[in-house]
mmCIF file of C-alpha atoms and ligand atoms in Angstrom:
data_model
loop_
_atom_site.group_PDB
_atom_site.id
_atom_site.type_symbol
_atom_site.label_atom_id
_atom_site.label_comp_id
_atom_site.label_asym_id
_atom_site.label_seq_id
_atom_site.Cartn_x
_atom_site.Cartn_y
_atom_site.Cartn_z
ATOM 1 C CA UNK X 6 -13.270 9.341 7.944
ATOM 2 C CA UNK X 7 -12.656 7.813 11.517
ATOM 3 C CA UNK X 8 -10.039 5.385 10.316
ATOM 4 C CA UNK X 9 -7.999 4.619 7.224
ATOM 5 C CA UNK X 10 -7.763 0.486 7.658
ATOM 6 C CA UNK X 11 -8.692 -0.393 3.942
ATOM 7 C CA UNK X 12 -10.164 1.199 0.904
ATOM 8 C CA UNK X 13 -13.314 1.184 1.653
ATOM 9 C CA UNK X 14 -12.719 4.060 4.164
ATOM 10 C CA UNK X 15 -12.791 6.266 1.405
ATOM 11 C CA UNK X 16 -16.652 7.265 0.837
ATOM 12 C CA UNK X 17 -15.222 9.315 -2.965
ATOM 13 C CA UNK X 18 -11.935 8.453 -4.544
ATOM 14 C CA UNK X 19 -12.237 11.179 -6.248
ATOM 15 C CA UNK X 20 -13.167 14.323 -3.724
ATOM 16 C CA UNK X 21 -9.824 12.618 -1.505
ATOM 17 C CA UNK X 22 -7.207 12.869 -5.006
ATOM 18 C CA UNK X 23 -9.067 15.891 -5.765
ATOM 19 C CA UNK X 24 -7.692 17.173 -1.685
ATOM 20 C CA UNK X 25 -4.662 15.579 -1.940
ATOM 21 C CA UNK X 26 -3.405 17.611 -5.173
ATOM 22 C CA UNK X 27 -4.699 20.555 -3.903
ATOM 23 C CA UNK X 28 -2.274 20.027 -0.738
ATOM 24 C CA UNK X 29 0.438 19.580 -2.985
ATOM 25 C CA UNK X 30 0.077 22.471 -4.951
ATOM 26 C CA UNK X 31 -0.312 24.345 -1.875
ATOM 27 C CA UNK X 32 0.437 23.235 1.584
ATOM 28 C CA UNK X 33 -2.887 25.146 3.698
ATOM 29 C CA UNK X 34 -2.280 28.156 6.257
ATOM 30 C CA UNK X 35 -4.175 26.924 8.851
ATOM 31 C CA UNK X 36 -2.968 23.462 10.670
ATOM 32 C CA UNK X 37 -5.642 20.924 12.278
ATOM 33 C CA UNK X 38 -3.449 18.788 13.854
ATOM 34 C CA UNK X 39 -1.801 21.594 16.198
ATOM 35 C CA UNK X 40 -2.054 19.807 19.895
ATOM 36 C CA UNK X 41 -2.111 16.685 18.298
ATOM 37 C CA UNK X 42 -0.047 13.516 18.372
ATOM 38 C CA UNK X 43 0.381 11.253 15.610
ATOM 39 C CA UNK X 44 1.982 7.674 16.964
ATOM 40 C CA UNK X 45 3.601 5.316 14.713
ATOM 41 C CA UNK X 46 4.430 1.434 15.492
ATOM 42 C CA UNK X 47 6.354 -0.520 13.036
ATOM 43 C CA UNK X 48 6.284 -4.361 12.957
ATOM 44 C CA UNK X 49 8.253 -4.088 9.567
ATOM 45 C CA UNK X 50 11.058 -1.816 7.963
ATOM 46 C CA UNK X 51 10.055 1.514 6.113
ATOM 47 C CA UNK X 52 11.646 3.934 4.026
ATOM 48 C CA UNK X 53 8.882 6.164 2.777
ATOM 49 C CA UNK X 54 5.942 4.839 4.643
ATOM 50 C CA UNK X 55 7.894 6.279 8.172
ATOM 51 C CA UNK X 56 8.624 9.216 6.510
ATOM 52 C CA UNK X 57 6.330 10.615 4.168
ATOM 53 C CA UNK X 58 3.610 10.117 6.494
ATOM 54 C CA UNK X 59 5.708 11.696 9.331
ATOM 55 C CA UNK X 60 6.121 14.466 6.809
ATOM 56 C CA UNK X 61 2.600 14.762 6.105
ATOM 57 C CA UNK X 62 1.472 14.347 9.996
ATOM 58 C CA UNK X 63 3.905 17.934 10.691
ATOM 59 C CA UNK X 64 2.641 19.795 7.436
ATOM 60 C CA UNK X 65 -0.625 19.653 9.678
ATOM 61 C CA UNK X 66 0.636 20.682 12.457
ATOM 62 C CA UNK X 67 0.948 17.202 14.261
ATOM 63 C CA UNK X 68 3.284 15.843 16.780
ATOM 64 C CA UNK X 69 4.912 12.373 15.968
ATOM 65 C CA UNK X 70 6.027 9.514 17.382
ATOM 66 C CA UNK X 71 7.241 6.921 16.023
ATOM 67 C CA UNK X 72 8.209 3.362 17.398
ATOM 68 C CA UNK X 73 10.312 -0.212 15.814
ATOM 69 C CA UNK X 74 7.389 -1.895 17.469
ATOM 70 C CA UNK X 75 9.238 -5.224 16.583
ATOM 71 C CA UNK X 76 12.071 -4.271 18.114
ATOM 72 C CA UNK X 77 11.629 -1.761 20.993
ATOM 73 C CA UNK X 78 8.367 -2.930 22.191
ATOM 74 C CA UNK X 79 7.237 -5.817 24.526
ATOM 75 C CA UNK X 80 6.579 -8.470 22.178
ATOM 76 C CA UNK X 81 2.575 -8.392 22.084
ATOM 77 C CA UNK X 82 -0.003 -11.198 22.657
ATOM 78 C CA UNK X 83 -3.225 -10.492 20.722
ATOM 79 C CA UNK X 84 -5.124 -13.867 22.169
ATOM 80 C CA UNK X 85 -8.398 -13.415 24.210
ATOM 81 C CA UNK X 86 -7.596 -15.306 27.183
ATOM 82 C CA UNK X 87 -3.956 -15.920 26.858
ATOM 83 C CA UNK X 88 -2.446 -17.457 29.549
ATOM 84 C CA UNK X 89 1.043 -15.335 29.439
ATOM 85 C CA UNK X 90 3.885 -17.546 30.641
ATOM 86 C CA UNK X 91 6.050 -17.636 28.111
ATOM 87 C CA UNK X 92 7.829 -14.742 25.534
ATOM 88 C CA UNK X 93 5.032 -12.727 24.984
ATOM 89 C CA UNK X 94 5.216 -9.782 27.762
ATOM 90 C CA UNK X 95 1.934 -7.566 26.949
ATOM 91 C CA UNK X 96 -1.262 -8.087 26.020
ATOM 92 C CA UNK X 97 -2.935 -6.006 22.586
ATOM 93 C CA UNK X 98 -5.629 -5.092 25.457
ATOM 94 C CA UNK X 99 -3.140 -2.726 27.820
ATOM 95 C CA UNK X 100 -0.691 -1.413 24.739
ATOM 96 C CA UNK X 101 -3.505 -0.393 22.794
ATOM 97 C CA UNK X 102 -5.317 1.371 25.441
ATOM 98 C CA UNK X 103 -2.025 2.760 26.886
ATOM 99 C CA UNK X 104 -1.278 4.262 23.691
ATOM 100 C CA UNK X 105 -4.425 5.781 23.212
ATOM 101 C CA UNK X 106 -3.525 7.883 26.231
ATOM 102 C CA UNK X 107 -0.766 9.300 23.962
ATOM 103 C CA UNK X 108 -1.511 9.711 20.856
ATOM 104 C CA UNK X 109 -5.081 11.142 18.537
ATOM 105 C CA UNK X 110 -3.955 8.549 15.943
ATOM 106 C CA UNK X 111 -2.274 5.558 15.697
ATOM 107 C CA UNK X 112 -0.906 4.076 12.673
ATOM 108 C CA UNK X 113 0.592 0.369 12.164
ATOM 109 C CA UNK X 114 2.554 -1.341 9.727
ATOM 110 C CA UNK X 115 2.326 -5.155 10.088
ATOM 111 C CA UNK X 116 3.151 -7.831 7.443
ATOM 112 C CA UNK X 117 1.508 -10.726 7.232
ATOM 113 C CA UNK X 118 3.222 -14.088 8.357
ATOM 114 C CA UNK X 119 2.435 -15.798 4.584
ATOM 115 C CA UNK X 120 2.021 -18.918 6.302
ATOM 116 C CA UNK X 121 -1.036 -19.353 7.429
ATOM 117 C CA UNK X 122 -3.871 -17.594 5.168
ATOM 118 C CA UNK X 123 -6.640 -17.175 7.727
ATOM 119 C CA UNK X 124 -4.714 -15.664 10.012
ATOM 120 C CA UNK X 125 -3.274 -13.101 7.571
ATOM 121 C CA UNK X 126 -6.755 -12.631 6.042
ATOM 122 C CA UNK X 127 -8.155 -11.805 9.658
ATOM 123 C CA UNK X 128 -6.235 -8.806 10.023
ATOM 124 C CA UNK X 129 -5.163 -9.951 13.335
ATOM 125 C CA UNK X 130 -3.024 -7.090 14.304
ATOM 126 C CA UNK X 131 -4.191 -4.538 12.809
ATOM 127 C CA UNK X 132 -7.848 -5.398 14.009
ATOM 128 C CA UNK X 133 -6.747 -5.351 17.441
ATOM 129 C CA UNK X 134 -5.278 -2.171 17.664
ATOM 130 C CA UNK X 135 -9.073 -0.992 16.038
ATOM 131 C CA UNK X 136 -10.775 -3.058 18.862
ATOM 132 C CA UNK X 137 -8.639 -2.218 21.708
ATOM 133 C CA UNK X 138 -7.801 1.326 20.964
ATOM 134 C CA UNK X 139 -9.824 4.416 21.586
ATOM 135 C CA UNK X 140 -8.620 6.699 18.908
ATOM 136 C CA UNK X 141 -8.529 6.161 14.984
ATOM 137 C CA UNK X 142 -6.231 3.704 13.049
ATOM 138 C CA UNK X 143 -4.761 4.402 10.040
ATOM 139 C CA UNK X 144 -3.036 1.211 8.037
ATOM 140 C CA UNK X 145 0.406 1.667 7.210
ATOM 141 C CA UNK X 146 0.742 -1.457 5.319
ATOM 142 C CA UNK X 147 -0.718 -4.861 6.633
ATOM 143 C CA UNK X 148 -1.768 -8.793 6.090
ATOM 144 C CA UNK X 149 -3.517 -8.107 2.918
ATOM 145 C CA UNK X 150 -3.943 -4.677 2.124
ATOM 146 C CA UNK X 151 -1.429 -0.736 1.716
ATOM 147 C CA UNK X 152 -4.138 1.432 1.254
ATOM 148 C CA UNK X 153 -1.959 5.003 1.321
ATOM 149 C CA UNK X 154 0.203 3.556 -1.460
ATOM 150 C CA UNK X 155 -3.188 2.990 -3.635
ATOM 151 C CA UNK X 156 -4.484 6.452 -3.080
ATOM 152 C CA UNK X 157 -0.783 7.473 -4.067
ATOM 153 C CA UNK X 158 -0.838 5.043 -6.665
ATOM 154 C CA UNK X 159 -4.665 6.838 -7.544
ATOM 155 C CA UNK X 160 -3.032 10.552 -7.363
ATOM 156 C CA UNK X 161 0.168 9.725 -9.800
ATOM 157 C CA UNK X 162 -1.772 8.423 -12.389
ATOM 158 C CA UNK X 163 -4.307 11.044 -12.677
ATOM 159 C CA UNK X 164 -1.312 13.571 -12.484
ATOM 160 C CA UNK X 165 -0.246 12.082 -15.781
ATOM 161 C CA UNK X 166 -2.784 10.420 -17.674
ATOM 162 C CA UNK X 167 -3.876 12.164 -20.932
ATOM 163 C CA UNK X 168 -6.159 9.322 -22.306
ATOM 164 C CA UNK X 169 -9.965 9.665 -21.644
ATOM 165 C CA UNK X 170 -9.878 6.060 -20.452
ATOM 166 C CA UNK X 171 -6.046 4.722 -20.002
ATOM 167 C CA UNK X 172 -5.478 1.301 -20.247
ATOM 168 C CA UNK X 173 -3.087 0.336 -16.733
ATOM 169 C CA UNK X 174 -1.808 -3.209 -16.509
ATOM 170 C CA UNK X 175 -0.767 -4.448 -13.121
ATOM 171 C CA UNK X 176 2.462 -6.407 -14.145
ATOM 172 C CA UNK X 177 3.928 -9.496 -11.761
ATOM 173 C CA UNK X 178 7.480 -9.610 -11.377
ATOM 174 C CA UNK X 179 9.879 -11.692 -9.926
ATOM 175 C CA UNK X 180 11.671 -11.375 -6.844
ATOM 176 C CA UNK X 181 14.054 -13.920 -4.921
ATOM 177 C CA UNK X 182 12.349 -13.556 -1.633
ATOM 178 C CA UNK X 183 8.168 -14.276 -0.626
ATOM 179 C CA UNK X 184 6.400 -10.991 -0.103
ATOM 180 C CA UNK X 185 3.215 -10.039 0.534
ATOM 181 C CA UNK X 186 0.561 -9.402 -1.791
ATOM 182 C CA UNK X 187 -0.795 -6.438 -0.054
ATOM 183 C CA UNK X 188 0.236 -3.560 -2.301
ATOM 184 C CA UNK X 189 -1.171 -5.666 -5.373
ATOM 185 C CA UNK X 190 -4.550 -6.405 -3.894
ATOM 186 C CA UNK X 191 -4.853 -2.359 -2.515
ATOM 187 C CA UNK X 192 -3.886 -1.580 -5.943
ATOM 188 C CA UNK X 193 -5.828 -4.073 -8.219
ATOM 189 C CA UNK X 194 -9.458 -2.973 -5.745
ATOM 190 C CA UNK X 195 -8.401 0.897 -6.047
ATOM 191 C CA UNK X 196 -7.995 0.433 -9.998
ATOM 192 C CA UNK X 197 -12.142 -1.035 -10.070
ATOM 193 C CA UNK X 198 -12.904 2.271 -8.403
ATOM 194 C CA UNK X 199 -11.153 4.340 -11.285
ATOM 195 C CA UNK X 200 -12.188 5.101 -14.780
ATOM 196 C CA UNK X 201 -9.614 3.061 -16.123
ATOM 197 C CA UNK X 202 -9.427 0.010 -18.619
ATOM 198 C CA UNK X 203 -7.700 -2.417 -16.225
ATOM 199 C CA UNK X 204 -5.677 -5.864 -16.663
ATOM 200 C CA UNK X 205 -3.698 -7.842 -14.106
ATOM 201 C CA UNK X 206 -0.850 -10.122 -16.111
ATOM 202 C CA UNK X 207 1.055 -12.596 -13.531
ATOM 203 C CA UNK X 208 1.895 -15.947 -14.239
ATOM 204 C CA UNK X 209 -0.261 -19.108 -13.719
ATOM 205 C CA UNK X 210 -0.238 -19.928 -10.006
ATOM 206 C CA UNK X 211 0.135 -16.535 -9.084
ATOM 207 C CA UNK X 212 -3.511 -14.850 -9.326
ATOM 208 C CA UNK X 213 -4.328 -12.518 -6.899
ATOM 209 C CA UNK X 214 -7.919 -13.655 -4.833
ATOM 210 C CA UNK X 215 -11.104 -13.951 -6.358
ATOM 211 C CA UNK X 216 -12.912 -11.347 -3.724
ATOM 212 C CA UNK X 217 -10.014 -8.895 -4.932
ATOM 213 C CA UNK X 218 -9.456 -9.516 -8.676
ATOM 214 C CA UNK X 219 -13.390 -9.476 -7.948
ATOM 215 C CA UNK X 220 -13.737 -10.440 -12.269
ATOM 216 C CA UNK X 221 -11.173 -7.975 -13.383
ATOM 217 C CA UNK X 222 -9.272 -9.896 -16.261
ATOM 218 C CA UNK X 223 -6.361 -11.856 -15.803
ATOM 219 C CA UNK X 224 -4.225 -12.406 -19.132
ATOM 220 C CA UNK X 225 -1.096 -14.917 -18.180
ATOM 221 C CA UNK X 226 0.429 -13.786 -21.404
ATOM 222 C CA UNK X 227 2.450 -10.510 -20.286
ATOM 223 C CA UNK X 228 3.107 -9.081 -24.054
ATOM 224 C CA UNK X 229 -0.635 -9.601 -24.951
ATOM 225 C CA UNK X 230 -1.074 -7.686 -21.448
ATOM 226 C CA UNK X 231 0.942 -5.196 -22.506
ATOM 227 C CA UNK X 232 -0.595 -4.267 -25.606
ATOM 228 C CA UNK X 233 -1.585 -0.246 -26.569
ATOM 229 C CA UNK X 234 -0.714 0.213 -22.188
ATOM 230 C CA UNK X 235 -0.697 3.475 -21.034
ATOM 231 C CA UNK X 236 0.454 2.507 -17.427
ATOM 232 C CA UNK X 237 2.349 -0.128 -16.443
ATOM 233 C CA UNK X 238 2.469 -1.090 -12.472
ATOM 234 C CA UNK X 239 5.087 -3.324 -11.544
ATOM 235 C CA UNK X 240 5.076 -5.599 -8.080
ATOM 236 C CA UNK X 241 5.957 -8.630 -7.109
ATOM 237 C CA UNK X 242 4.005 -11.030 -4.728
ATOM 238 C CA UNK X 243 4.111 -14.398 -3.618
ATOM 239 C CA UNK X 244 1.342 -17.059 -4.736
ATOM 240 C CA UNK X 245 -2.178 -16.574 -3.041
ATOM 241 C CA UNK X 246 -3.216 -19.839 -4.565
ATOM 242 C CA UNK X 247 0.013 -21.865 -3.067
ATOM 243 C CA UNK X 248 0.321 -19.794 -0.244
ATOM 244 C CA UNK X 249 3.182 -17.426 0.635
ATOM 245 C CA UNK X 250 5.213 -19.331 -1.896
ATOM 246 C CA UNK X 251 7.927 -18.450 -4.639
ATOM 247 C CA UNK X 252 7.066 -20.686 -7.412
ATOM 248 C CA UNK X 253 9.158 -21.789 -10.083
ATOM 249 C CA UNK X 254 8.273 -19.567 -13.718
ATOM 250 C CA UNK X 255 10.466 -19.948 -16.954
ATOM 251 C CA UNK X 256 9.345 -17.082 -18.591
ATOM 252 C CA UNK X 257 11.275 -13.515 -17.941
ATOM 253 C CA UNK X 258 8.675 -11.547 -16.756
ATOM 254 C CA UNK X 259 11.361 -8.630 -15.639
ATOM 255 C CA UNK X 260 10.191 -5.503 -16.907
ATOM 256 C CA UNK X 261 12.435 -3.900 -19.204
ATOM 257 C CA UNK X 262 12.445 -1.814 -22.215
ATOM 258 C CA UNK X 263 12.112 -4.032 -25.024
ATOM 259 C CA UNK X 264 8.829 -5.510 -23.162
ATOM 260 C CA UNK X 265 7.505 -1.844 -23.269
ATOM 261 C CA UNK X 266 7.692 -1.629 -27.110
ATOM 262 C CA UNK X 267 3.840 -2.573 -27.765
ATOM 263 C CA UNK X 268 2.740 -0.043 -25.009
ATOM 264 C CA UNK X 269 1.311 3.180 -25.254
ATOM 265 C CA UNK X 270 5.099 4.428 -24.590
ATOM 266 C CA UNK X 271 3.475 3.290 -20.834
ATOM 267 C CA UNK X 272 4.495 5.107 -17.760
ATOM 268 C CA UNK X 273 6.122 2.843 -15.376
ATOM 269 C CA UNK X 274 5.014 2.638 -11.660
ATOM 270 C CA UNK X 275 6.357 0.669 -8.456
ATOM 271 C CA UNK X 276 5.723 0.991 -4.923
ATOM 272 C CA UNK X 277 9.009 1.031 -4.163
ATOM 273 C CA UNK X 278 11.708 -0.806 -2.979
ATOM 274 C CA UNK X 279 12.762 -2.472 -6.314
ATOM 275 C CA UNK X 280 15.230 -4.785 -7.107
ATOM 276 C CA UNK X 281 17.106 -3.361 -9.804
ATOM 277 C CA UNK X 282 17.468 -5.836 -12.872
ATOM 278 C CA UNK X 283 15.334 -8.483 -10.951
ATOM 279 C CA UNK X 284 11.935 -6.637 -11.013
ATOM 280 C CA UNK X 285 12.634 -3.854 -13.126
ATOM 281 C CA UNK X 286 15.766 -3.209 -15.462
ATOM 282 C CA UNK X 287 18.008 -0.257 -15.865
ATOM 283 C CA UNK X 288 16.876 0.605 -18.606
ATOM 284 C CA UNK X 289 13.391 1.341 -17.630
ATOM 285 C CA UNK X 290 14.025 2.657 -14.587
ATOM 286 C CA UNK X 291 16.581 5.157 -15.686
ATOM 287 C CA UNK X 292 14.357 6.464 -18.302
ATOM 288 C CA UNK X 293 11.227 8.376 -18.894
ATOM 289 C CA UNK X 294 9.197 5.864 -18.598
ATOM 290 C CA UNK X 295 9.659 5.833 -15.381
ATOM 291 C CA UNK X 296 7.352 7.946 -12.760
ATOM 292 C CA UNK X 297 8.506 5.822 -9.480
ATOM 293 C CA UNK X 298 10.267 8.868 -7.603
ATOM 294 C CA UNK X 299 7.438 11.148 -8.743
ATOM 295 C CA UNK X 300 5.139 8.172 -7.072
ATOM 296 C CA UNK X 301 7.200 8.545 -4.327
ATOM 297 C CA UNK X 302 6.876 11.859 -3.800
ATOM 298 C CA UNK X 303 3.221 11.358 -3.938
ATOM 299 C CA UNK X 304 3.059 9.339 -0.880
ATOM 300 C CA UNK X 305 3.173 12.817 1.891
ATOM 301 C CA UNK X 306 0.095 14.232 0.018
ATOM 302 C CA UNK X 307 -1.870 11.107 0.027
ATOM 303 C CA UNK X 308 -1.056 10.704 3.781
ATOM 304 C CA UNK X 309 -1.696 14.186 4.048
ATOM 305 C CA UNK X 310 -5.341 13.968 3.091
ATOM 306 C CA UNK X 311 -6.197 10.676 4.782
ATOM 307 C CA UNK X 312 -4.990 12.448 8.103
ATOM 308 C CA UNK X 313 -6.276 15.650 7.612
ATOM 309 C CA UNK X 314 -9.616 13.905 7.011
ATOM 310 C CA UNK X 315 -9.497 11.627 10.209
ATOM 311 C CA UNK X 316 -8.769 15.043 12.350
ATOM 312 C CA UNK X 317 -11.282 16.799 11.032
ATOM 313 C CA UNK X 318 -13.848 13.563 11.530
ATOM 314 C CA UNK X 319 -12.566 13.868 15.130
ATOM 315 C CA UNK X 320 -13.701 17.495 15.344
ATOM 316 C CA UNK X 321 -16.932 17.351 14.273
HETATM 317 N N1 CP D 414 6.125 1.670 -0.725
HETATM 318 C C1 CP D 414 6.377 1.527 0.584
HETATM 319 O O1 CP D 414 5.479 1.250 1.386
HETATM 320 O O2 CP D 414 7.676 1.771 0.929
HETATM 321 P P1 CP D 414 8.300 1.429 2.350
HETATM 322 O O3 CP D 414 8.189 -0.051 2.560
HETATM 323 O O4 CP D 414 9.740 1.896 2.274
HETATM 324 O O5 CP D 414 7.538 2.179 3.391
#
């Protein structure tokens, strides 16, 4: 693997879960990232992307750095042929290449704006840093796409499936401010890769893209969704159609416990943060049902294997 930028890095979903439980169940002797640096840069905040992949970067051996890129660093111009004059104090070109000096990998975290669609569809951050730098990028989270939270997401529910195909059910849900639909998309592509029966329920207005849901059904009716579900994956996101914005839905699409009643007695999964009572109630996630800090947990081996891959790319 030279970098981990979206899903399609992955060449076998499941040779890279198979890895990443085996690292769990045993953290390896030997250590390939000894003499090497891990760097970090983060546009956005971070609980457990910072540090489960820090974790998982000194588990093999790594050095790590880690930068508030939005609020340490020179404010960064990524045009080709900028003229800099005003607030923008470094060009992508130098920072990139400078940081390549310091570190074997680099990974970024960088939302998308939600206000303009092409740009956030371009990738133009993260893209840069792949154009401009010399070593490997790994994605922590950008415009469109969290691809180590979908081969958590991947690990968790093979951990506790026990149908021969379960039925998962990405669920909207609501949230009072506009965020991104990255973790849905990364989710909703890594689910077509899985032998899974799999249903997206969100309200109208708020389907995900066509090139993502890529024909994967979308049923507007949550408790239809729901139906016989052995997973259910919670996440909010703002409208793709209507772009970047919170539209106005008069259902309750909250998860709770009386909406898990017609499930499979469904495991419930979130990325993490969640809004208690908005997204998901109490009840839910204070019982059983719930396998969010287990998903958590899951993030250091996932980042674990995706590194430990990319190091040994760079040895070969
Ligand atoms: N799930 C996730 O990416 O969490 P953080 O935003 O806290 O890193």
């Amino acid at each position: 693997m030279k970098n981990y930028i979206t899903l399609s890095d992955i060449d076998h979903v499941e040779t890279i879960i198979r890895e990443a439980r085996s690292l769990k169940s045993k953290n390896p002797s030997s250590k390939p990232g000894k003499g090497k640096t891990l760097g970090m840069l983060f546009f956005n905040n971070s609980l457990r992307t910072r540090l489960s992949t820090e974790k998982a970067a000194k588990l093999l051996g790594m050095e790590v750095m880690v930068m508030n890129a939005d609020k340490d660093g020179w404010a960064l111009e990524f045009e080709d042929g900028a003229v800099m004059n005003s607030d923008k104090a470094e060009h992508i070109k130098e920072a990139a290449a400078v940081l390549s000096q310091y570190c074997d990998i680099i990974a970024v975290r960088a939302f998308p704006g939600l206000k303009d669609k092409e740009k956030d569809e371009s990738e133009h951050v993260l893209n840069s840093f792949k154009k401009y730098a010399s070593v490997p990028i790994v994605n922590l989270e950008s415009a469109t796409g969290h691809p180590l939270q979908a081969l958590t997401d991947a690990i968790t529910i093979q951990e506790f499936n026990k149908a021969v195909r379960p039925k998962v059910v990405l669920s909207w849900a609501p949230h009072p401010k506009a965020l991104p639909q990255s973790v849905a998309n990364s989710f909703t592509e890594m689910m077509q890769r899985l032998e899974v029966d799999f249903v997206i329920t969100n309200p109208e207005g708020y389907d995900l893209a066509p090139h993502v849901r890529n024909g994967v059904k979308v049923e507007h009716d949550q408790e239809k969704a729901f139906k016989d579900a052995d997973f259910v994956y919670v996440k909010n996101w703002s409208s793709y159609e209507d772009y970047g914005q919170v539209l106005n839905v008069e259902k309750n699409w909250t998860i709770d416990q009386a909406k898990l009643k017609n499930t499979n007695n469904a495991k419930v999964m979130h990325c993490l943060p969640v809004r208690r009572n908005v997204v998901i109630a109490d009840d839910v996630l204070d019982s059983e049902n719930s396998i969010v800090i287990h998903q958590a947990n899951n993030r250091t081996f996932a980042a674990q294997a995706v590194l430990k891959r990319i190091l040994e790319c760079r040895k070969e």
